mmCIF file of C-alpha atoms in Angstrom:
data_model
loop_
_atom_site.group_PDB
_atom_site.id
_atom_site.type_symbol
_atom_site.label_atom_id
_atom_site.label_comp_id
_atom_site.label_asym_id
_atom_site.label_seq_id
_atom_site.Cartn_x
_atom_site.Cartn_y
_atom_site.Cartn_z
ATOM 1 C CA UNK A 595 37.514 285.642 41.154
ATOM 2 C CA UNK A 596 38.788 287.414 44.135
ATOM 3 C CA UNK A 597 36.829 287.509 47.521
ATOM 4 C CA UNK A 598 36.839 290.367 50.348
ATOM 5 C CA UNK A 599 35.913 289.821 53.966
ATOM 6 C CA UNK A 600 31.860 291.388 55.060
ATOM 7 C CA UNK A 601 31.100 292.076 58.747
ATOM 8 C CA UNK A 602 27.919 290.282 58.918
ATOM 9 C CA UNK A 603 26.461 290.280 62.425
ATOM 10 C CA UNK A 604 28.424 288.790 65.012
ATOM 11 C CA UNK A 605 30.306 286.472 61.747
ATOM 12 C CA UNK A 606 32.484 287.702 59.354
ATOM 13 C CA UNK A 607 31.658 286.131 55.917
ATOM 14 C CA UNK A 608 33.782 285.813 52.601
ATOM 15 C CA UNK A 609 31.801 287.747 49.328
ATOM 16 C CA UNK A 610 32.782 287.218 46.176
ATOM 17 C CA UNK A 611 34.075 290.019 44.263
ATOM 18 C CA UNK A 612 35.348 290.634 40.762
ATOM 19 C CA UNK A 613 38.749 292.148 39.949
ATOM 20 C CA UNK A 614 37.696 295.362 39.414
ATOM 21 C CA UNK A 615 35.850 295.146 43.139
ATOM 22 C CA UNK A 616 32.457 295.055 42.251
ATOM 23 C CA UNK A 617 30.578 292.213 43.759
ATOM 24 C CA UNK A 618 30.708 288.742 41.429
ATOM 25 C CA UNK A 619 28.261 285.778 41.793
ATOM 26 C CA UNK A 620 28.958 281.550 41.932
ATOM 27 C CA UNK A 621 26.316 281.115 39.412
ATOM 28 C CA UNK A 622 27.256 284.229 36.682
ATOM 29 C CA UNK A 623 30.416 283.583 34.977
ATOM 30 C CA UNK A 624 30.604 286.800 33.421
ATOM 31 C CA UNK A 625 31.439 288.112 36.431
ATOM 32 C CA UNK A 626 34.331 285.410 37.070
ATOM 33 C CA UNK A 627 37.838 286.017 36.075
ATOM 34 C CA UNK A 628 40.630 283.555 34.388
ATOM 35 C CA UNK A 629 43.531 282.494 37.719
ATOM 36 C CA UNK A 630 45.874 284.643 36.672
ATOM 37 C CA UNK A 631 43.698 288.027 36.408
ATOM 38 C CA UNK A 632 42.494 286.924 39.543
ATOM 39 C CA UNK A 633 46.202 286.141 40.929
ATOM 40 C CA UNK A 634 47.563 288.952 39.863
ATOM 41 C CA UNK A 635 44.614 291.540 41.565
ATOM 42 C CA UNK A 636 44.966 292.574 45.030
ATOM 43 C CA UNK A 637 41.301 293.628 45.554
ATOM 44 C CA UNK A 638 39.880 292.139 48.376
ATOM 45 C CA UNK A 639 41.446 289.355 50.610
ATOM 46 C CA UNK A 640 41.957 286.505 48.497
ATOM 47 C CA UNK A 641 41.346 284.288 45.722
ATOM 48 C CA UNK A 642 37.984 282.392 44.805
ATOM 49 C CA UNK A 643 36.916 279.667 43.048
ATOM 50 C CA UNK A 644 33.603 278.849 41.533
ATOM 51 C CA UNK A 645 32.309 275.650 41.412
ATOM 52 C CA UNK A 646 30.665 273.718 38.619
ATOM 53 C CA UNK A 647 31.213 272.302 34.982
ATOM 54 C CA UNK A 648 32.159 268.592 37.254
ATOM 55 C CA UNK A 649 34.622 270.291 39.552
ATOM 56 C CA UNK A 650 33.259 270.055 43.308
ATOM 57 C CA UNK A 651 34.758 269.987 46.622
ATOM 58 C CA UNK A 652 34.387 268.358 49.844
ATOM 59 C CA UNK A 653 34.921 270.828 52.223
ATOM 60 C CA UNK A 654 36.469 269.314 56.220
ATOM 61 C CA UNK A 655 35.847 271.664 58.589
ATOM 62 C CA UNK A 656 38.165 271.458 61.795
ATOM 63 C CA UNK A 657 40.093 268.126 60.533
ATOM 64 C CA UNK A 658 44.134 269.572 61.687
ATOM 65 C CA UNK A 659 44.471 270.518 65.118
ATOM 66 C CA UNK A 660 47.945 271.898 65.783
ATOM 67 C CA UNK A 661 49.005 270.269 62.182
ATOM 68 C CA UNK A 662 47.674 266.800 62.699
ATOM 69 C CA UNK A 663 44.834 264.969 60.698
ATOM 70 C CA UNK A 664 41.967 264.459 63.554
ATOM 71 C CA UNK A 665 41.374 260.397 63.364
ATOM 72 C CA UNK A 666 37.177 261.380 61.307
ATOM 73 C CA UNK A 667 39.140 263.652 58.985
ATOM 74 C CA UNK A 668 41.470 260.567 58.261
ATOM 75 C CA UNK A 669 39.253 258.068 57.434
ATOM 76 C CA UNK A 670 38.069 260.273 54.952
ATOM 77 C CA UNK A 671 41.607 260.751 53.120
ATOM 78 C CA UNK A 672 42.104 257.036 53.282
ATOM 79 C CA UNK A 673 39.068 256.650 51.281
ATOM 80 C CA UNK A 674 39.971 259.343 48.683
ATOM 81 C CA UNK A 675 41.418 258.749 45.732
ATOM 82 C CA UNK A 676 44.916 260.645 44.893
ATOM 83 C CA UNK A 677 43.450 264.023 44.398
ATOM 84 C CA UNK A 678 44.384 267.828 45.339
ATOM 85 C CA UNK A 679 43.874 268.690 48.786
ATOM 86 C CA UNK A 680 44.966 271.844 49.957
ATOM 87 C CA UNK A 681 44.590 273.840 53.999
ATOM 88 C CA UNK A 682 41.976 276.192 54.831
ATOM 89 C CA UNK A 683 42.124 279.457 55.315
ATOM 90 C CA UNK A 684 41.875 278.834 58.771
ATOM 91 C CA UNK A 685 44.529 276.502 59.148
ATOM 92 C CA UNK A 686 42.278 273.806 60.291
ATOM 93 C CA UNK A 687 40.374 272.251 57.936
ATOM 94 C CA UNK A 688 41.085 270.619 54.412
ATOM 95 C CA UNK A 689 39.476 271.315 50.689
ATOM 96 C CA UNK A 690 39.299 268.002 48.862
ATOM 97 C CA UNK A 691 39.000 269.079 44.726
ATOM 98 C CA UNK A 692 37.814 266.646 42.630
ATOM 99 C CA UNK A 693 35.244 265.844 39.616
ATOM 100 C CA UNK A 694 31.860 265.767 40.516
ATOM 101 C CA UNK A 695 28.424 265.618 39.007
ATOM 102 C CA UNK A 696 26.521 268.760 39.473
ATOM 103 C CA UNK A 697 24.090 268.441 42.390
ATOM 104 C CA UNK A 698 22.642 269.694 45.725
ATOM 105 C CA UNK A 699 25.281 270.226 48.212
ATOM 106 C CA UNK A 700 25.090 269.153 51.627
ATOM 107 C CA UNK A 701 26.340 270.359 54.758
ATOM 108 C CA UNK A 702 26.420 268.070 57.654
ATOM 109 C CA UNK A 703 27.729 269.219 61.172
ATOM 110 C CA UNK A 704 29.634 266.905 63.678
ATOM 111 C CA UNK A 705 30.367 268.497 66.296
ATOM 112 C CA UNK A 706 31.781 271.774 67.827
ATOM 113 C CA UNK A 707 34.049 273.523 64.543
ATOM 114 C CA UNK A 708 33.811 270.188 62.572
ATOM 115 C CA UNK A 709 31.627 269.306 59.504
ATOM 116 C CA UNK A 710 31.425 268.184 56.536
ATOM 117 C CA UNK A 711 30.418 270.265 53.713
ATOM 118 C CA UNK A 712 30.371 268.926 49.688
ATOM 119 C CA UNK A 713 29.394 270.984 46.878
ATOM 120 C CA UNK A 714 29.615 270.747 43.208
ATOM 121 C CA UNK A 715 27.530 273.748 41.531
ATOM 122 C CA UNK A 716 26.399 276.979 42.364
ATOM 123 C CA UNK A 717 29.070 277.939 45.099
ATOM 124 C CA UNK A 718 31.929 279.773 45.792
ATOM 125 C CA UNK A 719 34.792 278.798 47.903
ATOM 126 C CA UNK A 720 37.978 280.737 48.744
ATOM 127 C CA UNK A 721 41.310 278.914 48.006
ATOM 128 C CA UNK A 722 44.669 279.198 49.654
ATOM 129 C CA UNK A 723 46.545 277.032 47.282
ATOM 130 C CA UNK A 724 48.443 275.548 50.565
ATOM 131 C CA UNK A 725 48.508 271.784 49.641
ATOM 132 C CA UNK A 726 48.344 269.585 52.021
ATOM 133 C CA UNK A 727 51.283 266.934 52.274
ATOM 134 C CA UNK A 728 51.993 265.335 49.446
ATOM 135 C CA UNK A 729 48.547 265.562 47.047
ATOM 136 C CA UNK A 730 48.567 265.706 43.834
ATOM 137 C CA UNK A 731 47.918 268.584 41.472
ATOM 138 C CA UNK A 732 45.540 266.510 39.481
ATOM 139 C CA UNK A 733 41.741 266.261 39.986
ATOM 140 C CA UNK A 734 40.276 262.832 40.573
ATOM 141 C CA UNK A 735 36.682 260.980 40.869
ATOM 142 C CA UNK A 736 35.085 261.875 44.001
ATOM 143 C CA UNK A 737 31.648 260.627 42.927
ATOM 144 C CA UNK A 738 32.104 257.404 44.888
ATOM 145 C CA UNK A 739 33.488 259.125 47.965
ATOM 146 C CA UNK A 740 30.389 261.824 48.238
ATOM 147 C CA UNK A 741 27.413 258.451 49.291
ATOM 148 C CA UNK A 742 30.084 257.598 52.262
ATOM 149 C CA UNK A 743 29.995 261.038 53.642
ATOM 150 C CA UNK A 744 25.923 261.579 53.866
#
């Protein structure tokens, strides 16, 4: 799926949208597309992803400033297994991918721009593709990383 950017208030929020522009949901897969429909559309402002069927990801929220892993954000990666991580739209935070159990996310705030957000079902992130360093572009276990972060 594709996603387009919704004034919301005072935020600006990311919707998920079909290729053919019409509005698409986390949770109805007929309205999700295969990665290369989706690549290959230019509505909206960028690609989407879905979550679900055991693929989940733990979302860092202001781990890079100016480039460089903030020391929380790194303990995290130590404890990770050799999975894909790629940079945030925003340039300063990191999606960890991985196989997870479907479950309740949780969203747990540090301080200022930095949290920690994990989700495995029902939820819709947008992707950049921009790995980060050298990870992998395999998916591994993160069901023993997930009771550290809570």
């Amino acid at each position: 799926m594709r996603y387009r950017l919704v004034p919301r208030g005072a935020k600006v929020t990311k919707e998920p949208t079909q290729v053919n522009g019409r509005r698409a949901s986390s949770t109805a897969a007929h309205t999700w597309a295969t990665f290369s429909d989706a690549k290959a559309s230019d509505v909206g402002a960028g690609l989407g992803f879905a979550l679900g069927d055991g693929i989940g990801c733990i979302d860092l929220d202001g781990a890079l400033e100016a480039g460089q892993v903030k020391p929380w954000a790194r303990e995290i990666l130590d404890r990770c297994p050799s999975t894909f991580v790629e940079v945030s739209q925003s340039g300063k935070g990191l999606h960890i991918f991985g196989l997870l159990p479907e479950g309740p996310g949780r969203n747990r705030r540090l301080s200022g721009e930095e949290g920690i957000e994990f989700y495995s079902v029902g939820r819709f992130i947008a992707v950049t593709g921009r790995r980060f360093g050298d990870a992998p572009s395999r998916l591994a276990d993160l069901s023993g990383l997930v009771p550290l972060l809570v």
